[in-house]
PDB file of N, CA and C in Angstrom:
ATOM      1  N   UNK A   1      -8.875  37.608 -65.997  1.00 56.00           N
ATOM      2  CA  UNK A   1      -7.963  37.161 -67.052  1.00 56.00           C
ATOM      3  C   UNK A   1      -6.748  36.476 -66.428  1.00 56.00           C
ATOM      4  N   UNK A   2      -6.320  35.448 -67.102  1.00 67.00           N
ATOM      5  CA  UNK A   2      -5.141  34.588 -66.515  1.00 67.00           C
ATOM      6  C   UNK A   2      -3.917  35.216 -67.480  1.00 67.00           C
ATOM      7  N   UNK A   3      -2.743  34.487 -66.921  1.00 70.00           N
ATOM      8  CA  UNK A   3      -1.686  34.691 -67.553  1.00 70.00           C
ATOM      9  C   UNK A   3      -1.617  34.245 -69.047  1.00 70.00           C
ATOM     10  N   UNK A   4      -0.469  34.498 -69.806  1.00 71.00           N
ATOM     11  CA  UNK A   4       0.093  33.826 -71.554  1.00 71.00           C
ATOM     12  C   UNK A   4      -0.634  32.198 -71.208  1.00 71.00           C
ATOM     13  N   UNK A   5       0.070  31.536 -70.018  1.00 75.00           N
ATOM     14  CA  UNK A   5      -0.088  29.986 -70.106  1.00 75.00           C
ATOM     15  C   UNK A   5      -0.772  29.385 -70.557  1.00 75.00           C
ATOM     16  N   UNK A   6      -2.353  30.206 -69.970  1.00 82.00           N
ATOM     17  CA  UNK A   6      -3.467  28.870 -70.103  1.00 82.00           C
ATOM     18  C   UNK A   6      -3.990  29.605 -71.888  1.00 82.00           C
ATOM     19  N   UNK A   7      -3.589  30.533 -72.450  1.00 86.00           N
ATOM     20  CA  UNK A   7      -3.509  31.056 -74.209  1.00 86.00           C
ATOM     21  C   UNK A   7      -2.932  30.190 -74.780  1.00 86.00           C
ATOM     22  N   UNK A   8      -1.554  29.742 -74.379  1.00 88.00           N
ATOM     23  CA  UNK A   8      -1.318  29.241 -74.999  1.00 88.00           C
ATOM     24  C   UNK A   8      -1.583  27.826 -75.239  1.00 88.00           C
ATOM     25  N   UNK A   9      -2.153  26.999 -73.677  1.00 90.00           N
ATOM     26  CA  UNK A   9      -2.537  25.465 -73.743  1.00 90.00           C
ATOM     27  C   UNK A   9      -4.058  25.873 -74.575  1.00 90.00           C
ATOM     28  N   UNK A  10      -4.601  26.769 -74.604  1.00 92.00           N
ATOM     29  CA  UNK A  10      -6.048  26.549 -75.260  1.00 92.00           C
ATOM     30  C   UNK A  10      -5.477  26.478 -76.594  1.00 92.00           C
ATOM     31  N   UNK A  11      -4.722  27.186 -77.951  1.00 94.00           N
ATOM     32  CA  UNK A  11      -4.343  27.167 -78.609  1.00 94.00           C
ATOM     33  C   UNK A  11      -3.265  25.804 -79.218  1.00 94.00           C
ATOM     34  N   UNK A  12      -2.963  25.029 -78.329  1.00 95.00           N
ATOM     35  CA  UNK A  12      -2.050  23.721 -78.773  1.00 95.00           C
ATOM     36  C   UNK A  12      -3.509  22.944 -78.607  1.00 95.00           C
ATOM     37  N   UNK A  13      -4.251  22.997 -77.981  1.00 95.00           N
ATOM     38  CA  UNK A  13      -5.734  22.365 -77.974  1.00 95.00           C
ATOM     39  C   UNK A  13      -6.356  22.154 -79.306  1.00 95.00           C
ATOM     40  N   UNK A  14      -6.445  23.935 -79.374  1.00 96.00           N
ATOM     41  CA  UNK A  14      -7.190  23.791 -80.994  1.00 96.00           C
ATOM     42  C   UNK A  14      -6.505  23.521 -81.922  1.00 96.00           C
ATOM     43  N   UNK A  15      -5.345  22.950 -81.910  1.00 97.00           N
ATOM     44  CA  UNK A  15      -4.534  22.394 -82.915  1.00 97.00           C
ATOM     45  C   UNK A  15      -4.496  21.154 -82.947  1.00 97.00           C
ATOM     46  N   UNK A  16      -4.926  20.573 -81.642  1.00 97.00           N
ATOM     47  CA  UNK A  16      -4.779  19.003 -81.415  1.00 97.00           C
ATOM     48  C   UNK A  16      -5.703  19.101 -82.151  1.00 97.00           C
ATOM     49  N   UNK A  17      -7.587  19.644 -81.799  1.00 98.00           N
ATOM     50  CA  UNK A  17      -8.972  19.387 -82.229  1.00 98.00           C
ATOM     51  C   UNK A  17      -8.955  19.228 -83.687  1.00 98.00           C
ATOM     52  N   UNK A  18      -7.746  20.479 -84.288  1.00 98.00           N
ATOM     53  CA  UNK A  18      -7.989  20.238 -85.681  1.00 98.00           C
ATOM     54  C   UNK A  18      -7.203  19.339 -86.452  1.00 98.00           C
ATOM     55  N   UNK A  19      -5.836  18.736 -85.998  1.00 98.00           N
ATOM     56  CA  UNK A  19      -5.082  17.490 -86.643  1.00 98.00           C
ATOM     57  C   UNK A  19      -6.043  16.342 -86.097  1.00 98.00           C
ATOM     58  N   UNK A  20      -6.597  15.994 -85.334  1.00 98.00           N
ATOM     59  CA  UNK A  20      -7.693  15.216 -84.914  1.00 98.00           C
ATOM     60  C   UNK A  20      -8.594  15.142 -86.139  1.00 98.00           C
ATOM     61  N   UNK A  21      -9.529  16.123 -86.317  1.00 98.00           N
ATOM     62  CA  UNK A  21     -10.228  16.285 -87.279  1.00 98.00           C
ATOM     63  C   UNK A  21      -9.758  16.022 -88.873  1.00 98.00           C
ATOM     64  N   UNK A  22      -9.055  16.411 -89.294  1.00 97.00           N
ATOM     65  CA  UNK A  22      -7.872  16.832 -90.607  1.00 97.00           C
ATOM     66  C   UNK A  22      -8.176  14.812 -90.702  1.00 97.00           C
ATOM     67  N   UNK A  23      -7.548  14.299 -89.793  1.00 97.00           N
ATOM     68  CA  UNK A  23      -6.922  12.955 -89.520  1.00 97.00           C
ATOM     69  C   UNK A  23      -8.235  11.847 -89.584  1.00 97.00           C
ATOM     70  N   UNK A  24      -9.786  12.523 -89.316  1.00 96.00           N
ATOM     71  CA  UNK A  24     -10.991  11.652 -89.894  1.00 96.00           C
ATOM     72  C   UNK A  24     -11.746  12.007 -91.354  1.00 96.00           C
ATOM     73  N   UNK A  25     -11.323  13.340 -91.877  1.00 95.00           N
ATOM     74  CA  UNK A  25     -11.832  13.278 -92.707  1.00 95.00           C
ATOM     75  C   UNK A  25     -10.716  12.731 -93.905  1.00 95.00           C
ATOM     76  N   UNK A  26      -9.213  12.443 -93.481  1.00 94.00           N
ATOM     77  CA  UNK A  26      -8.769  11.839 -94.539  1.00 94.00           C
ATOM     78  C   UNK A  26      -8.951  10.247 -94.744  1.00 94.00           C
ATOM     79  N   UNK A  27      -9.292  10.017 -93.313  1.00 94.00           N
ATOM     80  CA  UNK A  27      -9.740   8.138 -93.039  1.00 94.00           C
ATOM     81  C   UNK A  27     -10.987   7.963 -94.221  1.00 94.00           C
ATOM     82  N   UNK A  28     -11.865   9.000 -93.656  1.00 93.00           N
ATOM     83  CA  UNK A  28     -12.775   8.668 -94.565  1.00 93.00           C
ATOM     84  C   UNK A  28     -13.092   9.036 -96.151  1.00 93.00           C
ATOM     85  N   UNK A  29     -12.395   9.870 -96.475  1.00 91.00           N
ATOM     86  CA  UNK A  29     -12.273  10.351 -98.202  1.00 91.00           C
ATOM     87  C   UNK A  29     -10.855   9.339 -98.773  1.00 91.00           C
ATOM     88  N   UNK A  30      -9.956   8.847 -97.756  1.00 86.00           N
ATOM     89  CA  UNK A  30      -8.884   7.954 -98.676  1.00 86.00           C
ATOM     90  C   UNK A  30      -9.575   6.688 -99.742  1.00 86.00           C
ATOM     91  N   UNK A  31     -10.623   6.068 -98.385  1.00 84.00           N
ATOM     92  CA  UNK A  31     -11.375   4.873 -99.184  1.00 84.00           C
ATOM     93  C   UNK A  31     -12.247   5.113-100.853  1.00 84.00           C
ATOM     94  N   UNK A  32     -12.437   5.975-100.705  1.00 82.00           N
ATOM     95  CA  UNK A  32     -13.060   6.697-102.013  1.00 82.00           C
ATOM     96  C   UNK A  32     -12.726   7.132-103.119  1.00 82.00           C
ATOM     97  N   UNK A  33     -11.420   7.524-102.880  1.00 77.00           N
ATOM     98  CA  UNK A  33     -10.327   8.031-103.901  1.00 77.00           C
ATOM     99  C   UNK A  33      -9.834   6.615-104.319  1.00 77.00           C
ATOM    100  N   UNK A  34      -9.725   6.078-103.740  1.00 74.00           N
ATOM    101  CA  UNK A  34      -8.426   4.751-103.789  1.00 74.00           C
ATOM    102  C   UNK A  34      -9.289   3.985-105.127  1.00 74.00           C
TER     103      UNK A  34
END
Protein backbone atom coordinates (compact mmCIF):
# COMPACT_ATOMS: atom_id res chain seq x y z
CA UNK A 1 0.00 0.00 0.00
CA UNK A 2 1.27 3.53 -0.90
CA UNK A 3 0.75 6.67 0.80
CA UNK A 4 -2.79 9.38 0.72
CA UNK A 5 -0.92 10.71 -2.68
CA UNK A 6 -1.29 8.30 -5.27
CA UNK A 7 -5.59 8.04 -3.53
CA UNK A 8 -5.81 10.92 -4.11
CA UNK A 9 -4.29 11.37 -7.96
CA UNK A 10 -6.44 8.11 -8.74
CA UNK A 11 -9.55 9.95 -7.51
CA UNK A 12 -8.94 13.55 -9.46
CA UNK A 13 -8.53 10.83 -12.37
CA UNK A 14 -11.89 9.49 -11.93
CA UNK A 15 -13.21 12.80 -11.97
CA UNK A 16 -11.35 13.86 -15.01
CA UNK A 17 -12.82 10.21 -16.69
CA UNK A 18 -16.17 11.33 -15.61
CA UNK A 19 -16.33 15.30 -16.68
CA UNK A 20 -14.74 13.75 -19.86
CA UNK A 21 -17.58 11.51 -20.22
CA UNK A 22 -20.56 13.94 -18.74
CA UNK A 23 -18.86 16.34 -21.66
CA UNK A 24 -19.68 13.48 -24.75
CA UNK A 25 -22.76 12.54 -23.83
CA UNK A 26 -23.92 16.21 -23.71
CA UNK A 27 -22.14 16.79 -27.37
CA UNK A 28 -24.15 14.20 -28.41
CA UNK A 29 -27.86 14.55 -26.83
CA UNK A 30 -27.51 18.69 -27.34
CA UNK A 31 -28.00 18.04 -31.26
CA UNK A 32 -31.26 16.28 -30.57
CA UNK A 33 -32.87 18.40 -28.17
CA UNK A 34 -32.06 21.53 -30.14
Amino acid sequence: MKSNGTKRRQRIATIVVAIVVIAMVITTVAPMMM
